[in-house]
XYZ file of C-alpha atoms in Angstrom:
593
model
C -81.912 -17.090 83.479
C -78.978 -19.487 83.931
C -80.415 -21.775 81.251
C -80.685 -18.874 78.779
C -77.107 -17.806 79.565
C -75.873 -21.364 79.002
C -77.667 -21.570 75.649
C -76.153 -18.216 74.587
C -72.643 -19.372 75.558
C -73.090 -22.597 73.612
C -74.250 -20.686 70.531
C -71.237 -18.357 70.734
C -68.865 -21.316 71.064
C -70.543 -23.014 68.090
C -70.242 -19.816 66.050
C -66.586 -19.478 66.987
C -65.792 -23.059 66.046
C -67.659 -22.768 62.750
C -65.955 -19.425 62.005
C -62.494 -20.791 62.714
C -63.116 -23.959 60.722
C -64.514 -21.975 57.795
C -61.400 -19.803 57.743
C -58.900 -22.651 58.104
C -58.650 -23.184 54.330
C -56.223 -20.891 52.531
C -57.544 -18.591 49.799
C -55.311 -16.853 47.261
C -55.961 -13.414 45.766
C -54.041 -11.286 43.269
C -54.230 -7.511 42.939
C -52.618 -5.669 40.058
C -50.708 -5.060 37.991
C -50.562 -1.473 39.189
C -50.181 -0.326 35.571
C -51.227 -2.277 32.492
C -48.850 -0.197 30.345
C -45.291 0.475 31.523
C -42.394 2.210 29.855
C -39.144 0.452 29.142
C -37.170 0.672 32.370
C -40.255 0.591 34.623
C -41.709 -2.353 36.518
C -45.219 -3.792 36.729
C -46.085 -4.555 40.374
C -48.610 -7.110 41.631
C -49.533 -8.027 45.190
C -50.251 -11.607 46.107
C -52.133 -12.367 49.344
C -52.710 -15.768 50.918
C -55.536 -15.489 53.459
C -55.097 -17.988 56.292
C -51.719 -18.581 54.692
C -49.665 -19.293 57.783
C -46.740 -21.399 56.562
C -47.537 -20.786 52.876
C -44.658 -20.822 50.377
C -44.435 -18.940 47.097
C -43.192 -21.363 44.456
C -40.737 -20.496 41.699
C -41.832 -17.572 39.565
C -42.655 -18.377 35.924
C -39.972 -17.868 33.290
C -41.039 -15.196 30.776
C -38.856 -14.300 27.824
C -37.403 -10.753 28.089
C -38.972 -10.219 31.539
C -37.160 -10.251 34.876
C -39.328 -11.291 37.809
C -38.538 -10.737 41.490
C -40.550 -11.423 44.631
C -40.186 -9.696 47.986
C -39.863 -11.545 51.267
C -43.245 -12.599 52.711
C -45.017 -10.153 55.023
C -47.368 -11.621 57.657
C -50.345 -9.969 59.352
C -53.001 -11.251 61.751
C -56.311 -10.076 63.226
C -58.075 -11.757 66.153
C -61.353 -10.767 67.821
C -62.716 -12.161 71.087
C -66.256 -11.958 72.534
C -66.737 -12.983 76.179
C -63.382 -14.725 76.081
C -64.297 -16.727 72.974
C -62.304 -16.445 69.724
C -64.768 -15.253 67.064
C -62.435 -14.120 64.239
C -58.939 -15.444 63.600
C -57.634 -13.882 60.388
C -54.057 -14.327 59.190
C -52.591 -13.298 55.865
C -49.256 -13.612 54.102
C -48.397 -11.163 51.339
C -45.775 -10.892 48.604
C -44.993 -8.003 46.280
C -43.830 -9.238 42.882
C -42.315 -7.026 40.211
C -42.042 -7.818 36.518
C -39.472 -5.813 34.579
C -39.554 -6.085 30.769
C -36.309 -5.492 28.883
C -37.934 -5.367 25.434
C -40.968 -3.554 24.053
C -43.990 -5.838 23.672
C -47.058 -7.420 25.258
C -46.413 -10.037 27.929
C -48.661 -12.713 29.397
C -47.844 -13.798 32.941
C -48.885 -17.412 33.727
C -50.624 -18.222 37.028
C -48.540 -17.658 40.154
C -48.415 -20.657 42.489
C -48.428 -20.864 46.288
C -48.222 -24.039 48.385
C -50.123 -24.046 51.692
C -49.103 -25.764 54.917
C -50.878 -28.993 53.900
C -48.934 -29.265 50.642
C -51.768 -28.226 48.350
C -50.798 -25.850 45.516
C -53.023 -22.839 44.764
C -52.861 -20.793 41.543
C -53.843 -17.234 40.619
C -55.380 -16.004 37.394
C -53.043 -15.166 34.488
C -52.732 -11.536 33.444
C -51.113 -9.433 30.735
C -49.351 -6.092 30.580
C -47.718 -4.070 27.826
C -44.332 -2.367 27.613
C -43.770 0.674 25.412
C -40.624 2.638 24.609
C -39.960 5.669 26.805
C -38.020 8.787 25.968
C -34.444 8.367 24.801
C -31.765 8.707 27.486
C -28.314 10.184 27.051
C -26.754 7.599 29.402
C -25.074 4.402 28.246
C -24.087 1.068 29.811
C -21.972 -1.724 28.360
C -20.693 -5.132 29.468
C -17.368 -6.540 28.331
C -15.280 -9.672 28.871
C -11.505 -9.799 28.452
C -10.662 -12.002 26.635
C -13.918 -12.007 24.698
C -13.589 -15.713 23.740
C -11.855 -17.361 26.697
C -10.817 -20.978 27.100
C -12.434 -23.034 29.830
C -10.498 -22.425 33.058
C -8.968 -19.159 31.836
C -9.196 -16.064 34.051
C -11.647 -13.580 32.522
C -12.012 -9.922 33.511
C -15.692 -8.889 33.687
C -16.520 -5.183 33.451
C -19.677 -3.093 33.593
C -18.964 0.417 32.343
C -21.583 3.160 32.244
C -21.647 6.885 31.643
C -24.043 9.743 32.371
C -24.144 13.440 31.620
C -21.532 15.128 33.847
C -24.068 17.589 35.289
C -26.318 14.730 36.461
C -23.709 13.406 38.929
C -24.147 16.379 41.250
C -27.951 16.325 40.952
C -28.665 12.652 41.697
C -31.793 11.977 43.752
C -30.566 10.458 46.997
C -31.783 6.929 47.660
C -29.476 6.011 50.523
C -27.920 7.670 53.548
C -24.436 6.331 52.777
C -22.215 9.225 51.722
C -19.887 7.023 49.643
C -22.787 5.602 47.594
C -23.568 6.828 44.084
C -27.312 6.585 43.525
C -27.343 4.464 40.385
C -29.206 1.154 40.134
C -27.693 -1.503 37.886
C -29.276 -4.853 37.069
C -27.260 -7.612 35.416
C -28.214 -11.086 36.748
C -25.190 -12.781 35.163
C -22.894 -10.701 37.386
C -23.771 -13.084 40.238
C -25.007 -16.205 38.421
C -23.076 -16.981 35.263
C -24.296 -19.978 33.205
C -20.691 -20.677 32.190
C -19.689 -21.388 35.793
C -19.520 -20.109 39.345
C -18.689 -16.427 39.845
C -16.826 -15.163 42.892
C -18.949 -12.951 45.130
C -18.019 -9.266 45.342
C -20.845 -8.137 47.632
C -19.709 -6.018 50.573
C -20.063 -7.230 54.161
C -19.092 -3.804 55.512
C -18.867 -0.318 54.062
C -15.392 0.496 52.704
C -13.720 3.889 52.344
C -14.447 3.831 48.624
C -17.292 4.554 46.228
C -20.069 1.956 46.162
C -23.061 1.324 43.909
C -26.047 -1.026 43.833
C -25.711 -3.943 41.410
C -28.535 -6.485 41.608
C -29.611 -4.743 44.853
C -26.262 -5.366 46.575
C -23.484 -2.842 47.078
C -20.252 -3.291 45.084
C -17.035 -1.279 44.731
C -17.396 1.467 42.097
C -14.471 3.007 40.189
C -14.803 6.627 39.042
C -13.059 7.025 35.655
C -13.852 10.734 35.357
C -15.175 12.629 32.352
C -14.420 10.989 28.997
C -15.342 11.595 25.376
C -17.407 9.145 23.334
C -17.559 10.595 19.880
C -18.516 14.230 20.285
C -20.309 13.731 23.636
C -18.788 13.961 27.112
C -19.787 11.456 29.783
C -18.892 10.959 33.420
C -17.827 7.312 33.281
C -17.917 4.704 36.073
C -16.892 1.043 36.139
C -17.445 -2.125 38.193
C -15.009 -4.995 37.632
C -14.201 -8.497 38.850
C -12.829 -11.781 37.487
C -14.256 -15.228 36.818
C -13.014 -18.575 35.496
C -15.540 -20.282 33.177
C -16.078 -23.939 33.981
C -18.307 -25.016 31.069
C -17.771 -24.663 27.339
C -20.473 -23.210 25.100
C -21.830 -20.071 23.468
C -23.894 -18.203 26.063
C -26.371 -15.378 25.456
C -26.717 -13.341 28.645
C -29.348 -10.881 29.823
C -28.824 -7.231 29.002
C -27.520 -4.950 31.714
C -29.765 -2.020 32.672
C -29.018 1.323 34.341
C -31.526 3.470 36.249
C -31.178 6.709 38.120
C -33.082 9.913 38.817
C -31.762 13.469 38.868
C -33.251 16.766 40.011
C -34.299 18.708 36.923
C -35.934 21.730 38.592
C -35.579 23.607 41.870
C -37.810 26.023 43.747
C -37.475 28.168 46.853
C -39.578 28.130 49.994
C -40.685 31.075 52.121
C -37.280 31.178 53.834
C -35.403 31.366 50.541
C -34.130 27.802 50.816
C -33.781 25.852 47.577
C -35.578 22.520 47.233
C -36.280 20.048 44.439
C -39.593 20.465 42.620
C -39.148 18.119 39.657
C -37.054 15.083 38.882
C -36.262 13.169 35.703
C -35.828 9.413 35.458
C -33.121 7.988 33.209
C -32.909 4.463 31.838
C -30.318 2.791 29.644
C -29.580 -0.791 28.677
C -26.631 -2.517 27.112
C -26.385 -4.274 23.793
C -27.026 -8.049 23.861
C -24.209 -9.756 25.772
C -22.586 -12.962 24.515
C -19.810 -15.102 25.975
C -18.190 -17.928 24.020
C -16.157 -20.379 26.107
C -13.776 -22.558 24.076
C -12.611 -26.071 24.962
C -8.945 -26.896 25.515
C -7.427 -28.972 22.703
C -6.613 -32.595 23.436
C -3.654 -32.680 21.064
C -0.349 -32.208 22.850
C -1.817 -32.307 26.356
C 0.865 -33.446 28.881
C 0.053 -36.440 31.030
C 0.683 -34.438 34.226
C -1.429 -31.434 33.146
C -3.373 -30.177 36.209
C -5.597 -27.526 34.606
C -3.502 -24.334 34.697
C -4.688 -22.104 31.833
C -2.972 -18.872 30.802
C 0.532 -17.503 30.620
C 2.922 -18.728 33.326
C 6.562 -18.049 34.211
C 8.454 -19.388 37.202
C 11.598 -18.429 39.117
C 13.073 -19.426 42.479
C 15.523 -18.099 45.064
C 17.944 -20.218 47.119
C 20.010 -17.889 49.331
C 22.214 -20.502 51.034
C 24.347 -22.865 48.964
C 26.195 -24.467 51.910
C 24.221 -25.923 54.830
C 24.640 -28.499 57.566
C 22.666 -31.699 57.930
C 19.339 -30.884 59.614
C 19.846 -27.124 59.323
C 16.775 -25.212 58.134
C 17.165 -23.062 55.012
C 14.622 -21.033 52.977
C 13.554 -21.703 49.395
C 11.239 -19.218 47.620
C 9.264 -20.088 44.474
C 7.453 -17.438 42.380
C 4.745 -18.082 39.781
C 3.680 -15.165 37.583
C 1.123 -14.879 34.785
C -2.554 -14.955 33.898
C -2.749 -18.623 34.951
C -2.320 -17.543 38.586
C -5.566 -17.139 40.546
C -6.684 -17.126 44.164
C -7.507 -20.839 44.206
C -4.217 -21.946 42.676
C -2.094 -24.312 44.785
C 1.683 -24.118 45.056
C 3.649 -27.270 44.141
C 3.880 -29.892 46.892
C 7.625 -30.587 46.973
C 7.201 -33.770 49.037
C 5.443 -35.407 46.076
C 8.014 -34.418 43.433
C 10.699 -36.838 42.276
C 14.175 -35.965 43.539
C 13.113 -34.343 46.827
C 13.562 -37.559 48.838
C 16.824 -36.230 50.307
C 15.136 -33.168 51.805
C 12.616 -32.565 54.544
C 9.914 -29.878 54.157
C 9.181 -28.265 57.529
C 6.435 -25.970 56.204
C 5.069 -23.874 53.368
C 3.533 -20.379 53.282
C 1.705 -19.202 50.144
C 0.833 -15.598 49.226
C -1.170 -14.542 46.155
C -0.945 -10.908 45.072
C -2.694 -10.143 41.795
C -1.210 -12.437 39.189
C 1.802 -13.510 41.270
C 1.967 -16.482 43.638
C 4.872 -16.609 46.091
C 5.537 -19.849 48.000
C 7.993 -19.803 50.937
C 9.353 -23.278 51.794
C 11.369 -24.217 54.882
C 13.693 -27.103 53.923
C 16.500 -29.145 55.466
C 18.934 -31.678 53.989
C 18.925 -35.220 55.372
C 22.321 -36.494 54.101
C 25.792 -34.914 53.851
C 27.559 -34.402 50.546
C 26.763 -32.696 47.253
C 22.967 -32.348 46.997
C 20.665 -31.135 44.241
C 17.253 -29.503 44.526
C 15.683 -31.013 41.392
C 13.921 -29.171 38.598
C 10.340 -28.024 39.294
C 7.985 -28.068 36.302
C 4.341 -27.023 35.895
C 2.544 -27.953 32.640
C -0.047 -25.395 31.527
C -2.038 -24.326 28.496
C -0.523 -21.088 27.204
C -3.385 -18.929 25.899
C -0.948 -16.554 24.174
C 0.268 -19.302 21.810
C -2.864 -21.520 22.073
C -0.672 -24.525 22.874
C 0.540 -26.527 25.852
C 3.804 -25.495 27.485
C 5.826 -26.274 30.609
C 7.136 -23.668 33.063
C 10.460 -24.792 34.566
C 12.911 -23.682 37.247
C 16.065 -25.331 38.651
C 17.916 -27.513 39.401
C 19.880 -25.966 42.309
C 23.130 -27.423 43.678
C 24.246 -27.059 47.299
C 26.834 -28.547 49.647
C 25.732 -30.318 52.834
C 28.286 -30.680 55.654
C 28.193 -32.480 58.972
C 27.151 -36.014 59.706
C 24.054 -37.945 60.613
C 24.462 -38.430 64.401
C 22.375 -40.556 66.710
C 22.112 -37.691 69.204
C 21.240 -34.034 68.668
C 24.377 -32.044 67.886
C 24.752 -28.541 69.288
C 24.332 -25.702 66.823
C 27.611 -24.015 65.758
C 26.915 -20.746 67.534
C 26.196 -22.529 70.840
C 29.348 -24.705 70.920
C 31.527 -23.845 73.939
C 34.174 -25.746 75.885
C 32.256 -27.438 78.711
C 33.519 -30.285 80.862
C 30.764 -32.666 81.871
C 30.491 -33.053 85.631
C 32.727 -30.047 86.262
C 31.298 -27.062 84.394
C 27.742 -27.855 85.379
C 25.004 -25.487 86.542
C 25.773 -25.465 90.270
C 29.471 -24.889 89.702
C 28.684 -21.704 87.778
C 26.096 -20.243 90.227
C 26.928 -18.346 93.428
C 24.331 -19.687 95.828
C 25.656 -17.806 98.864
C 23.518 -15.087 100.444
C 21.600 -13.865 103.523
C 19.296 -16.224 105.365
C 15.636 -15.845 104.364
C 13.403 -13.785 106.675
C 9.891 -14.695 107.726
C 7.202 -12.607 106.065
C 5.238 -10.464 108.551
C 2.279 -8.571 107.019
C 1.424 -5.067 108.189
C -1.783 -4.582 110.268
C -3.517 -2.850 107.342
C -2.744 -5.736 104.999
C -3.940 -8.258 107.596
C -7.278 -6.467 108.114
C -7.681 -6.166 104.332
C -7.154 -9.906 103.941
C -9.825 -10.564 106.602
C -12.339 -8.163 105.016
C -11.767 -9.270 101.411
C -14.169 -12.288 101.489
C -16.968 -10.103 102.879
C -16.312 -7.435 100.233
C -16.397 -10.034 97.459
C -19.646 -11.470 98.856
C -21.227 -7.996 98.917
C -20.092 -7.270 95.375
C -21.509 -10.566 94.121
C -24.820 -9.952 95.921
C -25.107 -6.439 94.420
C -24.298 -7.750 90.947
C -26.941 -10.477 91.271
C -29.531 -7.936 92.386
C -28.646 -5.635 89.475
C -28.923 -8.453 86.905
C -32.221 -9.642 88.415
C -33.713 -6.138 88.301
C -32.500 -5.605 84.728
C -34.060 -8.894 83.575
C -37.355 -8.161 85.314
C -37.522 -4.669 83.787
C -39.377 -5.732 80.620
C -40.454 -2.192 79.771
C -36.914 -0.909 80.124
C -35.506 -3.593 77.827
C -38.243 -2.789 75.354
C -37.318 0.922 75.389
C -33.608 0.252 75.075
C -34.065 -2.128 72.154
C -36.612 0.034 70.337
C -34.139 1.368 67.766
C -32.745 -2.054 66.859
C -36.245 -3.527 66.492
C -37.215 -0.487 64.387
C -34.510 -1.267 61.810
C -35.648 -4.915 61.602
C -39.305 -3.930 61.155
C -38.408 -1.280 58.583
C -36.614 -3.837 56.423
C -39.248 -6.568 56.768
C -42.659 -4.934 57.396
C -42.454 -1.381 56.071
C -42.261 2.150 57.516
C -45.751 2.258 59.110
C -45.311 -0.877 61.221
C -41.728 0.116 62.089
C -42.605 3.670 63.213
C -45.724 2.749 65.213
C -43.850 -0.124 66.846
C -40.971 2.206 67.750
C -43.325 4.741 69.361
C -45.143 1.959 71.221
C -41.876 0.520 72.531
C -40.674 3.924 73.704
C -43.989 4.745 75.430
C -44.568 1.231 76.781
C -47.976 0.804 75.126
C -49.486 -1.590 72.603
C -48.732 -0.866 68.953
C -52.441 -0.642 68.152
C -52.830 2.296 70.542
C -50.426 4.434 68.525
C -53.003 5.082 65.809
C -55.559 6.206 68.401
C -56.920 9.720 68.804
C -54.893 10.389 71.960
C -51.450 9.828 70.397
C -50.629 13.540 70.428
C -51.512 13.854 74.121
C -49.432 10.764 74.977
C -46.392 12.183 73.191
C -46.735 15.555 74.935
C -46.978 13.820 78.325
C -43.677 12.088 77.609
C -41.839 15.350 77.017
C -42.319 15.912 73.292
C -43.145 19.398 72.066
C -46.623 20.083 70.688
C -45.323 20.867 67.190
C -43.214 17.723 67.091
C -46.105 15.629 68.393
C -48.363 16.948 65.635
C -45.653 16.209 63.096
C -45.455 12.601 64.344
C -49.246 12.197 64.213
C -49.312 13.618 60.687
C -46.592 11.214 59.502
C -48.349 8.198 61.053
C -51.646 9.167 59.433
C -49.936 9.712 56.078
C -48.173 6.353 56.203
C -51.418 4.652 57.205
C -53.210 6.206 54.230
C -50.406 5.287 51.816
C -50.405 1.716 53.075
C -53.825 1.140 51.555
C -53.345 3.439 48.557
C -50.125 1.695 47.492
C -46.924 3.265 46.166
C -43.999 2.459 43.891
C -40.525 1.415 44.987
C -39.176 4.990 44.898
C -42.012 6.265 47.089
C -41.508 3.342 49.474
C -37.852 4.338 49.839
C -38.862 7.950 50.575
C -41.385 6.813 53.207
C -38.712 4.624 54.795
C -36.324 7.594 54.980
C -39.049 9.778 56.540
C -39.789 7.122 59.164
C -36.077 6.604 59.898
C -35.510 10.357 60.248
C -38.481 10.681 62.604
C -37.222 7.764 64.704
C -33.836 9.488 65.009
C -35.479 12.677 66.304
C -37.776 10.805 68.703
C -34.807 8.845 70.053
C -33.284 12.141 71.209
C -36.405 14.063 72.255
C -38.814 11.460 73.669
C -38.657 10.895 77.443
C -39.145 7.318 78.632
């Protein structure tokens, strides 16, 4: 009997080792596209799975003319099975969802997608094709503009995306976010963040402002509501996003078109309680005309030798409030630069490096930039007595208004310096008083007479408190240590308390099903796999949830589990995420730990 059991154990171990070794090599599979024919404004979705792809990396997506390609973050899953303590199946998979968005009507061939495994080997998928056809015409419009339209290199350029929709659509937008200040439009314009002519300042929001926001390239930006305006004979509710850039490279650039998407409720119905709800929605899509940006080079003729790269209009003025100072006395000097050449990265003149400022000391400089005005506050002092001159300050720049080089000038300023250069520090004028050294000193001016000091005698209560204080502190420290130790050892409690935070992370990375089941498991203190079991409703009821609510939770979990394998588009995924988030909010309040 023992011999037979030993042979069986050896066979199981051999099967496990052969199974694991056979599954160690990564295999790549591609499913999709979900639709071989898409309308202009829609996306073709494919799902890429790397079996045994732990550590696999999706390489750069192929460049396809008139098609924008995006890949989601990788999603990992694993499945392990044990028999008699032996690992029989060890299955891991890494998945990506990739969307291809055509911006022109036509048939497109997608080359093989490439994934590199942990050993460095590159795997490829099969190529595939899909077709894009024109959809119904939309009343919305979107346009991109640059001001000036043909800037010089280094010139400040205002970038604007302006779009308009039917006024009645604004109040009927299908909600895609829970942020009240968000307008549910989706705008795509890759050059808004990555301009081939040079770096573009980021305008993504780190926190939600008290202003309208909108999604541009899947990041929230400030949105300006321009109200209802006429374009020809048609009225539009117009919005605008704006920022500035400074092109760094010359050339004639053809940029991607900007696209606008949104959905609005086109039909309502009423339920048994007379409440109105949406029954139909309409999708709208618009795209801009082709966008071009021509960046011109600065002329070499007439360029000053001390030209530092300032491009645009520039005027300069200065303020010197005091015209008579003493040697070593600090006095303010304010310099203002105004014009289109001023930008956030512009530096104020360094007076210590300018000719003629050798007779002055610069204590410090404070620079403020507000719009197209730079204000520099200098703290100066004169080093020698006599008639002094703050020399002329000049800044060469290329004036875009006249298309020629010019010099902005201010000064010189004359002032009178009094006093002398002493070897010792001289008292300031306001602190000069008649003092006789050795006579009018500190102790001559103080009345040190008074009562003799008394010995401090604490009250009995204070004495007992001083004796008991070390014991009280020891008890407090011991209680705190016990509390921290119990809190750290309470794994289930920490899991319950952090359930909501972990839910948000799972929702963003792994989807609504994994997030919701994980949240319920954390709150109940069970394994996530047990949530999809037949006794979920009974477990929820035992933890204080009502029967109706428990059935609602079970129904949502089953629906999400079914949709996970059936697949859904991006809009449906957003709706599922909102359902899961809403259910988690209710369970947070109603579920007893």
